[in-house]
Short mmCIF file of C-alpha atoms in Angstrom, two decimals:
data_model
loop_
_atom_site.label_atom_id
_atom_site.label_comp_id
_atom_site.label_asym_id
_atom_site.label_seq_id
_atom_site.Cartn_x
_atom_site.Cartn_y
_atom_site.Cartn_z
CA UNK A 1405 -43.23 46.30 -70.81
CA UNK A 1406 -44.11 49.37 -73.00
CA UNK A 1407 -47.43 48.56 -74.07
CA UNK A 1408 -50.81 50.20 -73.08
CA UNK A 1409 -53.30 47.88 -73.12
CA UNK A 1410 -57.10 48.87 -73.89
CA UNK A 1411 -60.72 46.42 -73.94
CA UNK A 1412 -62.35 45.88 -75.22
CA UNK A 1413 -60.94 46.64 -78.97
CA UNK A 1414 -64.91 47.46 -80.14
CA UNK A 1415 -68.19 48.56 -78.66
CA UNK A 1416 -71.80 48.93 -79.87
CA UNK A 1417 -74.62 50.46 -77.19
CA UNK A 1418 -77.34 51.53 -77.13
CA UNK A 1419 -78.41 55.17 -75.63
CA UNK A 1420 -79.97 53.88 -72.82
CA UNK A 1421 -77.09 50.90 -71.62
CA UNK A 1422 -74.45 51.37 -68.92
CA UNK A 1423 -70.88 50.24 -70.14
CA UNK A 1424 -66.88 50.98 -69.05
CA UNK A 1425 -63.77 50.79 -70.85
CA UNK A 1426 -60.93 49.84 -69.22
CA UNK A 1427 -56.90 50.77 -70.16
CA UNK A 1428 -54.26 49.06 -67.78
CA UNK A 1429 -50.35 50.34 -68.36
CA UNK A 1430 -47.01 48.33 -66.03
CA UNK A 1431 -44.56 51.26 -67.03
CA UNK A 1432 -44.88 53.12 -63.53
CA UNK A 1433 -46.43 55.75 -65.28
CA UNK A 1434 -48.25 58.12 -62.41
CA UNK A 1435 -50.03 60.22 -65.11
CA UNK A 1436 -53.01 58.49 -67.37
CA UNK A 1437 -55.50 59.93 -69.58
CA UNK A 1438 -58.57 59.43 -72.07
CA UNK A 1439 -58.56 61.38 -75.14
CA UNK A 1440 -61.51 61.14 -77.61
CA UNK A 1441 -61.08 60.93 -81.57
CA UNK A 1442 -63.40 61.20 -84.39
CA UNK A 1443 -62.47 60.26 -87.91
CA UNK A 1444 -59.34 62.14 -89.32
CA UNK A 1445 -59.48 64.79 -86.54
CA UNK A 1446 -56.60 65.17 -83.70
CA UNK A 1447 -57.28 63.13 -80.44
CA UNK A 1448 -59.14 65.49 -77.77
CA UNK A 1449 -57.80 65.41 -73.94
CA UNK A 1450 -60.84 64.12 -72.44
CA UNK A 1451 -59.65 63.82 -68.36
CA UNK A 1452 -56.25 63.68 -66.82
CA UNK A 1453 -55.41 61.57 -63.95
CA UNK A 1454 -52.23 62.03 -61.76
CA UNK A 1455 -51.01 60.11 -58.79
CA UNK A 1456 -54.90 58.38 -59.30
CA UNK A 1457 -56.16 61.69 -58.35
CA UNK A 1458 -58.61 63.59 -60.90
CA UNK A 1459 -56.18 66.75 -62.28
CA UNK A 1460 -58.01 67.62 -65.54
CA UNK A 1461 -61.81 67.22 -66.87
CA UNK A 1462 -62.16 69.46 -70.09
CA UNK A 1463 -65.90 70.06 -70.04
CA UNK A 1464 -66.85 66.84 -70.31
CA UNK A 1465 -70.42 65.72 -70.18
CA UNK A 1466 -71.40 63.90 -66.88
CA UNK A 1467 -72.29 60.66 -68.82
CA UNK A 1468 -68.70 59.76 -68.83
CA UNK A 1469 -67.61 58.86 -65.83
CA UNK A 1470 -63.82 58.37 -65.14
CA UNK A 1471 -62.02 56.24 -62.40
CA UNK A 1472 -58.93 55.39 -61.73
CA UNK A 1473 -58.79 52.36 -58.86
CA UNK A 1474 -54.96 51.87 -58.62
CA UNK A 1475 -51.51 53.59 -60.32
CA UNK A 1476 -52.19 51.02 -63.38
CA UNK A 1477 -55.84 50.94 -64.36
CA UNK A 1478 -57.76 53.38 -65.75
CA UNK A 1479 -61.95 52.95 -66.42
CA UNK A 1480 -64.11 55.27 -68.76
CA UNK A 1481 -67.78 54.25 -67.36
CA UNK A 1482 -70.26 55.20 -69.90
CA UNK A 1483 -74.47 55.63 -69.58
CA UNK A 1484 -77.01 57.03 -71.27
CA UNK A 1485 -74.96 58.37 -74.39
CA UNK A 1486 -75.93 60.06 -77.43
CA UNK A 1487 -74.94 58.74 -81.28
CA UNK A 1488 -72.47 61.65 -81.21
CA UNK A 1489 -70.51 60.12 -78.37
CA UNK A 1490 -69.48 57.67 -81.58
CA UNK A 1491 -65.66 57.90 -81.85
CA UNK A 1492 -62.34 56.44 -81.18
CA UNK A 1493 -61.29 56.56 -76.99
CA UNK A 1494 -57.56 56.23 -76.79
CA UNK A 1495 -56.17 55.55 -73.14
CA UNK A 1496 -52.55 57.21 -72.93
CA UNK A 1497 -49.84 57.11 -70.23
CA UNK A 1498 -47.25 59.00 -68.88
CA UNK A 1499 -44.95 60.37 -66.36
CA UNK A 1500 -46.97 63.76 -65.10
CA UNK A 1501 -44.98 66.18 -67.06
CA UNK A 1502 -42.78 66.73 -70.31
CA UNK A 1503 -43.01 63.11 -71.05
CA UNK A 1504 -43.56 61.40 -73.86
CA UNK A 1505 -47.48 59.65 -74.02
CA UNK A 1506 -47.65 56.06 -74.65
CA UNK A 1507 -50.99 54.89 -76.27
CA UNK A 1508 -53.05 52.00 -76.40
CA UNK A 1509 -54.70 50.76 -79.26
CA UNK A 1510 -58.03 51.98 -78.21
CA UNK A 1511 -62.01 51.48 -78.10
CA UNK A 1512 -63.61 52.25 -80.56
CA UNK A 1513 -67.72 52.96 -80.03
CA UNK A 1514 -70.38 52.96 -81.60
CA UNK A 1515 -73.96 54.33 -79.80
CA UNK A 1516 -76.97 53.33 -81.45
CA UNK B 762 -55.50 77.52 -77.86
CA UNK B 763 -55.35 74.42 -80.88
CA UNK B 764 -52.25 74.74 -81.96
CA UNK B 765 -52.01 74.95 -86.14
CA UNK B 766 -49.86 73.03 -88.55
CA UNK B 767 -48.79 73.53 -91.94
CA UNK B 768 -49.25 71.58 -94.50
CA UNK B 769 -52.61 69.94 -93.64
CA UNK B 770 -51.56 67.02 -96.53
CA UNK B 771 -48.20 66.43 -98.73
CA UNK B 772 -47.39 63.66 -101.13
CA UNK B 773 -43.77 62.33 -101.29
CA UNK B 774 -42.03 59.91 -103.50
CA UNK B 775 -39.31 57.91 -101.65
CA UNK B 776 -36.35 59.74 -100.92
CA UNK B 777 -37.81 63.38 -100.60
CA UNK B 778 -37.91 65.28 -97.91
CA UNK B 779 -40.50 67.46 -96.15
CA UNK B 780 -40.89 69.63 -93.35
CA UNK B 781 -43.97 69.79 -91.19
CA UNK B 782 -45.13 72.97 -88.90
CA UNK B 783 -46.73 73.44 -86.37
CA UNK B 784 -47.97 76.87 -84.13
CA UNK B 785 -49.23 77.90 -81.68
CA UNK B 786 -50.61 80.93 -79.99
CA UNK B 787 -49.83 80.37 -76.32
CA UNK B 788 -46.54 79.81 -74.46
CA UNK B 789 -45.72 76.41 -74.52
CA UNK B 790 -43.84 74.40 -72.21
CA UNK B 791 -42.99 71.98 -74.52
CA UNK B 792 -44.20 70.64 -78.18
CA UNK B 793 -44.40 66.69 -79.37
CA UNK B 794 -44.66 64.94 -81.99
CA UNK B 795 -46.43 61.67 -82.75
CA UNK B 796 -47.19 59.53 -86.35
CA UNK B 797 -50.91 58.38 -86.46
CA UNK B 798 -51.27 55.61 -88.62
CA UNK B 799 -54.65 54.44 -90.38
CA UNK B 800 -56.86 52.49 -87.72
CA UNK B 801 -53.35 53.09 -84.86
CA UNK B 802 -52.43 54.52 -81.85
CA UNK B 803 -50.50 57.49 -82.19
CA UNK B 804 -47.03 56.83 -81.97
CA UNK B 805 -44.61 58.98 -80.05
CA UNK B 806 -41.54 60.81 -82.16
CA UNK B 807 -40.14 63.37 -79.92
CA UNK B 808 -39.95 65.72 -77.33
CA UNK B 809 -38.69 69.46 -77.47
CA UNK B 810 -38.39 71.06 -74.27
CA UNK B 811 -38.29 74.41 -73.41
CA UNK B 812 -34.21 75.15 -73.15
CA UNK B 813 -33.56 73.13 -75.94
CA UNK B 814 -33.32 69.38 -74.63
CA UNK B 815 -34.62 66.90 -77.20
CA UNK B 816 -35.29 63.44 -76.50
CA UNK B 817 -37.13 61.28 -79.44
CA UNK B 818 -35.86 58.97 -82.49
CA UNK B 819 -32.59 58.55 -84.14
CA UNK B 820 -33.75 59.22 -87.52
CA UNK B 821 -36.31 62.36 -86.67
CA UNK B 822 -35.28 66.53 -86.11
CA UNK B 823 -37.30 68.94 -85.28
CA UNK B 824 -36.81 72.58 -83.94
CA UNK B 825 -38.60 74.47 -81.32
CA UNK B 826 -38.42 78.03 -81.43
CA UNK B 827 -39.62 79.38 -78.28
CA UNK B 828 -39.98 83.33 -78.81
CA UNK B 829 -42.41 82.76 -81.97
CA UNK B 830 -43.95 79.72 -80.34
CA UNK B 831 -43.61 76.80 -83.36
CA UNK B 832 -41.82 73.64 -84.29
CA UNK B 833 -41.07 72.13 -87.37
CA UNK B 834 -40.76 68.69 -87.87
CA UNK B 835 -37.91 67.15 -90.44
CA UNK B 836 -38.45 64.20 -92.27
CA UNK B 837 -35.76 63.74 -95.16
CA UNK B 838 -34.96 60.66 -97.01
CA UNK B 839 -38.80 59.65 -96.28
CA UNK B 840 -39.62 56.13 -96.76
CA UNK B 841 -42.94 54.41 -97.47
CA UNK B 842 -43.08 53.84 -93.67
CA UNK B 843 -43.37 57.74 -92.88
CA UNK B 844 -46.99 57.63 -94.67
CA UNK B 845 -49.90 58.68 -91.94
CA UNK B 846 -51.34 61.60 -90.04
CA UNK B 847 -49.05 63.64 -87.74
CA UNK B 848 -49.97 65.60 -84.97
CA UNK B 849 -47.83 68.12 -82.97
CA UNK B 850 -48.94 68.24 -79.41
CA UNK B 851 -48.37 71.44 -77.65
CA UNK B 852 -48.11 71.11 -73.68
CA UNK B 853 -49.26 73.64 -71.19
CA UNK B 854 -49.90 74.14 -67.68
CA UNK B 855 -52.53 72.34 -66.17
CA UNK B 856 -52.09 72.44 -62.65
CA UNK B 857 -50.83 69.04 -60.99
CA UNK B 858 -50.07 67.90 -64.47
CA UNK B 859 -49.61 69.52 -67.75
CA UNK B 860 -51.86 68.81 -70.73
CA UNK B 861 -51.31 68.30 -73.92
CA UNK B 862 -53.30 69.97 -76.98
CA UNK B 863 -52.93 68.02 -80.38
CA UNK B 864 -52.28 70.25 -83.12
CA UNK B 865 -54.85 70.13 -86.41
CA UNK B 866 -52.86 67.64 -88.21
CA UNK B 867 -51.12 66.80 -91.61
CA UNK B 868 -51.44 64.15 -93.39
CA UNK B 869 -48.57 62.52 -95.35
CA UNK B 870 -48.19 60.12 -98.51
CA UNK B 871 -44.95 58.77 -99.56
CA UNK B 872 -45.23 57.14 -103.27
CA UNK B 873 -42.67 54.83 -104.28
#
């Protein structure tokens, strides 16, 4: 199995709601990670999980929350965003280092 | 610390070839490449590791020149099924786990 998966596939919320995205991978991949992507710009590393521990947050604002529960899941919780937190979130997966990332399909979210 | 590629868009009729770079202005440990399609995932192409291993598809080549810090991406013979957005990723140190950077981007269009 070589698929990342990602749900849900589309989400609309408003500033003031509490949400999570979720990303589950089965490859025995020990690194994960959320990258965000607005339209026709490269995906930016958002956090960085390895071995479920926390390894890399890039400045992110503390309204996105990340956990990681087990070696195969992967949640983005979400509250109180702004209508620039619109974008694409892609869930990748990896082995920790010089490995190729597998992505899923994504979430793509719209704030109100 | 984004790394730069070159061209940011090229048009192709079938059977041409093109060549895609990509630099950066740190030392990398190593550089992907992945092929964004239009509402995709991106999609992994290859590896080039520092010491020249390669590991990616049959049908792609790149080079990684380590000293001046780039890669170039090869794409000859391009088909209609090379068309989207491709992104180098350069990978540096990030502790536990390294972290990858996408490059700006470059947008391709094969014609038949």
């Amino acid at each position: 199995d070589t698929e990342v998966t990602q749900t849900p596939k589309h989400l609309v919320m408003g500033m003031t709601n509490k949400k999570s995205l979720k990303c589950e991978q089965h490859m025995g991949h020990r690194a994960m990670y959320w990258y965000k992507q607005k339209a026709k710009k490269p995906p930016e590393l958002m956090f960085v999980y390895s071995y479920e521990k926390l390894s890399i947050n890039e400045s992110v604002p503390s309204r996105f929350s990340p956990e990681c529960p087990n070696s195969s899941l992967l949640n983005l919780h979400l509250h109180a965003l702004q209508p620039e937190d619109s974008a694409l979130y892609l869930c990748a997966s990896s082995q920790p280092m010089r490995d190729e990332q597998f992505f899923g399909p994504g979430t793509r979210l719209t704030v109100l | 610390q984004q790394p730069v590629q070159s061209p940011q868009a090229v048009i192709l009729r079938e059977g041409e070839d093109a060549v895609i770079n990509c630099s950066s202005s740190k030392a990398l440990y190593s550089v992907h490449w992945y092929r964004q399609k239009h509402g995709e995932a991106p999609v992994f192409l290859m590896i080039l590791l520092k010491g020249g291993e390669q590991k990616g598809h049959e049908k792609i080549s790149a080079s990684f020149n380590e000293k001046k810090q780039q890669s170039s991406l090869y794409l000859t013979a391009s088909q209609l099924s090379y068309s989207g957005t491709y992104f180098c990723g350069t990978e540096f140190y990030g502790g536990a786990t390294n972290k990858l950077i996408f490059g700006t981007g470059t947008l391709l269009a094969v014609q038949p």
